[in-house]
Coordinates of C-alpha atoms in Angstrom, one line a residue:
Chain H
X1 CA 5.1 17.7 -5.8
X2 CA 5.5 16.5 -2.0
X3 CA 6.8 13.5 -1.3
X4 CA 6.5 10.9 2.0
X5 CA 10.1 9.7 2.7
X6 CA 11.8 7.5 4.5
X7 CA 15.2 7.0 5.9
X8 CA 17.2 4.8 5.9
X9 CA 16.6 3.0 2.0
X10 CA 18.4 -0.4 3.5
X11 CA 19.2 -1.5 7.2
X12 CA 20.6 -4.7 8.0
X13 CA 20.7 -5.6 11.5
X14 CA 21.1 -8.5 13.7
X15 CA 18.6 -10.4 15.3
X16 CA 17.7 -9.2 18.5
X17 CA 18.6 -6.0 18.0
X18 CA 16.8 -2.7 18.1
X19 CA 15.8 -0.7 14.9
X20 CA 14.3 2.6 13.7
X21 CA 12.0 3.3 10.9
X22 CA 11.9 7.2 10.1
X23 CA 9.3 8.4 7.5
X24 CA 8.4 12.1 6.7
X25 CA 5.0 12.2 5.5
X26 CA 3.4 14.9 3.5
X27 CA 3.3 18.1 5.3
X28 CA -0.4 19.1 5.1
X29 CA -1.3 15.1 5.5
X30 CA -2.7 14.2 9.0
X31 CA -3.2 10.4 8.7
X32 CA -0.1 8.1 8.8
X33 CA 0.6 4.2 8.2
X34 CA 3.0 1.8 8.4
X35 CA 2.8 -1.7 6.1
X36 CA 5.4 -4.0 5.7
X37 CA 6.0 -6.3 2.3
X38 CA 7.6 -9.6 2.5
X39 CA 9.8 -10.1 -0.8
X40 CA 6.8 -11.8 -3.3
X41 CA 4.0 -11.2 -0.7
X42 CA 1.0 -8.7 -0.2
X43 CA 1.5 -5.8 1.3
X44 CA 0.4 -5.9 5.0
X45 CA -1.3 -3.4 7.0
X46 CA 0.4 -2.6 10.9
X47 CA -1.0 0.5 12.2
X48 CA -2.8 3.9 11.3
X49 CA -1.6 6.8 13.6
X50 CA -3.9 10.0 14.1
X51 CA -4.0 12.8 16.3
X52 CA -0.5 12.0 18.1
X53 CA -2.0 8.2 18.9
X54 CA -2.7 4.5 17.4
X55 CA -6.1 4.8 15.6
X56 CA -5.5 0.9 14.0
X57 CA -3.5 -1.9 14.5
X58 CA -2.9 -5.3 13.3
X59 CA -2.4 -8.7 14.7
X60 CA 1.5 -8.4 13.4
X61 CA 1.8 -5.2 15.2
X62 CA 2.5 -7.1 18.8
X63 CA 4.5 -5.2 21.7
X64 CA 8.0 -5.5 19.9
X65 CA 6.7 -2.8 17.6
X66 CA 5.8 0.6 18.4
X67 CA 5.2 4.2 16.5
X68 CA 5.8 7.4 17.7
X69 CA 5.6 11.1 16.0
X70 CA 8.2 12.4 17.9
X71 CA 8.2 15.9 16.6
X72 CA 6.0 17.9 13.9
X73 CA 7.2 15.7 11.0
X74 CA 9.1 12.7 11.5
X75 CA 6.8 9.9 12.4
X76 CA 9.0 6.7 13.2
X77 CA 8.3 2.6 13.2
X78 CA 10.6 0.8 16.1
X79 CA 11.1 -3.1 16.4
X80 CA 12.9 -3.6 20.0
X81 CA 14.3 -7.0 19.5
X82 CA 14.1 -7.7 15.7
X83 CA 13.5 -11.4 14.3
X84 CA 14.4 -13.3 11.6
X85 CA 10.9 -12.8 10.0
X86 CA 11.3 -9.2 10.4
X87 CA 12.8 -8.7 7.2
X88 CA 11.0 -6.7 5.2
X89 CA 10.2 -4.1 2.8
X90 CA 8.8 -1.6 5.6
X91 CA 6.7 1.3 3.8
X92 CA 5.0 4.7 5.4
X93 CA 2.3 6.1 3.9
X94 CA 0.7 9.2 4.6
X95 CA -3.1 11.0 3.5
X96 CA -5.6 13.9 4.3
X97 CA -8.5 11.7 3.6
X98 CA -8.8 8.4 1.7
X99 CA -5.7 8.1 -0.8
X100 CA -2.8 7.3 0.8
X101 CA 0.8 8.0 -0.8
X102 CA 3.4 5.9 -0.3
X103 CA 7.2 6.7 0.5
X104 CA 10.1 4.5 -0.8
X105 CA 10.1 1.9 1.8
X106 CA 13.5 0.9 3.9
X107 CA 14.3 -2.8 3.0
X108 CA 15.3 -4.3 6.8
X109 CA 17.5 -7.2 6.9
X110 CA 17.6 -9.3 9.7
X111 CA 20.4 -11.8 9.9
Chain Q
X1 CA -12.4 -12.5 6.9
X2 CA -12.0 -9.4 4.8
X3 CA -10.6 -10.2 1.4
X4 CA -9.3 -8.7 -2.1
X5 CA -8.8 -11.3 -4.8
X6 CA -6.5 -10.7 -7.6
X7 CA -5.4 -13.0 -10.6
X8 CA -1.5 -13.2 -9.8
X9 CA -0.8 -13.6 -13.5
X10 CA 1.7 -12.9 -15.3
X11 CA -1.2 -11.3 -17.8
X12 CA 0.9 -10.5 -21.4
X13 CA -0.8 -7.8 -23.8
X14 CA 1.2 -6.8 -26.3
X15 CA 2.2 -2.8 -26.9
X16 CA -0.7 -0.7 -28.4
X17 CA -3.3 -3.4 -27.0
X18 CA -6.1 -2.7 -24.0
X19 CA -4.7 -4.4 -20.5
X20 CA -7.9 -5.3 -18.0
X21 CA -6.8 -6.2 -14.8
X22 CA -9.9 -7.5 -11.8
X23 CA -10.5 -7.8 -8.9
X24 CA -13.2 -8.8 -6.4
X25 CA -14.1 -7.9 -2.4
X26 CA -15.8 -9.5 0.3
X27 CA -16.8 -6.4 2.4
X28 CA -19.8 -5.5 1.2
X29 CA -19.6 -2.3 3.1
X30 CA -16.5 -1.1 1.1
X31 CA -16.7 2.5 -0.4
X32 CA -13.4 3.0 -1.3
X33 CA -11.6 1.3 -4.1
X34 CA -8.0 2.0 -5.1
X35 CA -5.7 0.6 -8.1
X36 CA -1.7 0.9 -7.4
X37 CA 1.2 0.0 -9.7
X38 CA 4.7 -1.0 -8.1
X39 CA 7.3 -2.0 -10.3
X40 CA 9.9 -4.7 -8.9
X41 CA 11.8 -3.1 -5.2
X42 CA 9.9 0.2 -5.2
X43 CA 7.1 1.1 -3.5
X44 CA 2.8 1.5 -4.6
X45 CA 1.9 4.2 -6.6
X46 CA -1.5 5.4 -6.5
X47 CA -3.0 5.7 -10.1
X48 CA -6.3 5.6 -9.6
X49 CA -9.0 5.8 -6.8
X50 CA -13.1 5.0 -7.6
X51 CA -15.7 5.8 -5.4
X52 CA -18.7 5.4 -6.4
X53 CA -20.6 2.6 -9.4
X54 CA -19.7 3.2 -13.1
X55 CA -16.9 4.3 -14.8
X56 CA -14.1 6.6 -13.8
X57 CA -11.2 7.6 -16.4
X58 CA -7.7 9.3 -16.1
X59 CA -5.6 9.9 -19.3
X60 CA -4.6 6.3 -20.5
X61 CA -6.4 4.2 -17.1
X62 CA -9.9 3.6 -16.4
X63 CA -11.6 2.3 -13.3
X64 CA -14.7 0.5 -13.1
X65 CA -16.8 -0.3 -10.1
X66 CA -19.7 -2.7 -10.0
X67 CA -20.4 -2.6 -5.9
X68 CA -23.2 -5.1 -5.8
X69 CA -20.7 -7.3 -8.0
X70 CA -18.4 -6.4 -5.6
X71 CA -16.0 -6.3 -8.4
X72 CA -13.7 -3.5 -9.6
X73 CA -11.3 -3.5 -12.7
X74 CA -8.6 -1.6 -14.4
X75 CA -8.2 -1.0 -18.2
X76 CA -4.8 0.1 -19.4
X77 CA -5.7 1.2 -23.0
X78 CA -2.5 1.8 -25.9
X79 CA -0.1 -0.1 -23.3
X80 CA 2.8 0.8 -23.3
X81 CA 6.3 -1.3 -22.1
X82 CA 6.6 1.3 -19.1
X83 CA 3.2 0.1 -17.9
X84 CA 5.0 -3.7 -17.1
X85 CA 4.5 -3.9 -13.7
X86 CA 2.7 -5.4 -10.9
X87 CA -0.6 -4.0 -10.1
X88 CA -2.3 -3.8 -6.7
X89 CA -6.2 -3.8 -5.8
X90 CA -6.3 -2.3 -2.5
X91 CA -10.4 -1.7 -1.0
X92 CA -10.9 0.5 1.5
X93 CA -12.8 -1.4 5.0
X94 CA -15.1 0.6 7.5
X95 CA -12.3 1.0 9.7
X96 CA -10.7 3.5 6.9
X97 CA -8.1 0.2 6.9
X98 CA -6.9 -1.1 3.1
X99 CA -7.3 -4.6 2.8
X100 CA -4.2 -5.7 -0.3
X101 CA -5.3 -7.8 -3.1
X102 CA -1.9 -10.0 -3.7
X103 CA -1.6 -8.1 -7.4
X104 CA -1.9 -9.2 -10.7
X105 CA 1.8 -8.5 -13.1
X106 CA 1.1 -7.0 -16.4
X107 CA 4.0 -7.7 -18.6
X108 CA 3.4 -5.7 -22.0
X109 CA 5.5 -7.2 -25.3
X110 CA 7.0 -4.7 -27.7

């Protein structure tokens, strides 16, 4: 059955620095997300992607984040100067209409 | 202020027993109702999705929606240990954007 993944599982980074997401969604899917979980909290919406451009975004997603589907299947998540409150259980999600499946997530660590 | 309301729990059924799990919405205009299970450092699984008023089943899970309740639930029936988890209402706004209930954690007793 296909699968959305996401590389890496864990990064830990300092603050300030620069990080990247990668996610392979599902190969026929054309809709892609992006949430983030804080450890015990809901999980958060940051931004649809459709069509090779934002559709949705959230507040959180301000201009330290941006997405990009760089080639036909990797669709990415970068944080230019991470922060503290960055860290994160980041997830991808991929669908070709309403159900959305979910990779593994990458746990970011900010110290 | 779009929301999804969850009791957080911890709800404990004991094995062979019927879990229900709730949740209500505020967005009237919602069309698109979807129950996830993540166990504890792993990601939501999809297990059901319910679309339209009534009843909708799948093996051991059935959904129900009650739109002008604005209310939809989850029944778990012969639980099993496996099914200890937490479980996510996620509803579905008019900018095809889920709105998260916080979850509700099922524990099920052998």
């Amino acid at each position: 059955e296909p699968e959305v993944t996401q590389t890496p599982s864990h990064q830990v980074t300092q603050m300030g620095q620069e990080v990247i997401l990668r996610c392979v969604p599902i190969s026929n899917h054309l809709y892609f997300y992006w949430y983030r979980q804080i450890l015990g909290q809901k999980v958060e919406f940051l931004v649809s992607f459709y069509n090779n451009e934002i559709s949705e975004k959230s507040e959180i997603f301000d201009d330290q984040f941006s997405v990009e589907r760089p080639d036909g299947s990797n669709f990415t998540l970068k944080i230019r100067s991470t922060k503290l409150e960055d860290s994160a259980m980041y997830f991808c999600a991929s669908t070709h209409s309403h159900e959305q499946f979910f990779g593994p997530g990458t746990r970011l660590t900010v110290l | 202020q779009k929301e999804v309301e969850q009791n957080s729990g911890p709800l404990s059924v004991p094995e062979g027993a019927i879990a229900s799990l709730n949740c209500t919405y505020s967005d009237r205009g919602s069309q698109s109702f979807f129950w996830y299970r993540q166990y504890s450092g792993k990601s939501p699984e999809l297990i059901m999705s319910i679309y339209s008023n009534g009843d909708k089943e799948d093996g051991r899970f059935t959904a129900q929606l009650n739109k002008a309740s604005q209310y939809v639930s989850l029944l778990i029936r012969d639980s099993q240990p496996s099914d200890s988890a937490t479980y996510l209402c996620a509803v579905m706004d008019s900018n095809y954007q889920l709105i998260w209930g916080a979850g509700t954690k099922l524990i099920i007793k052998p």
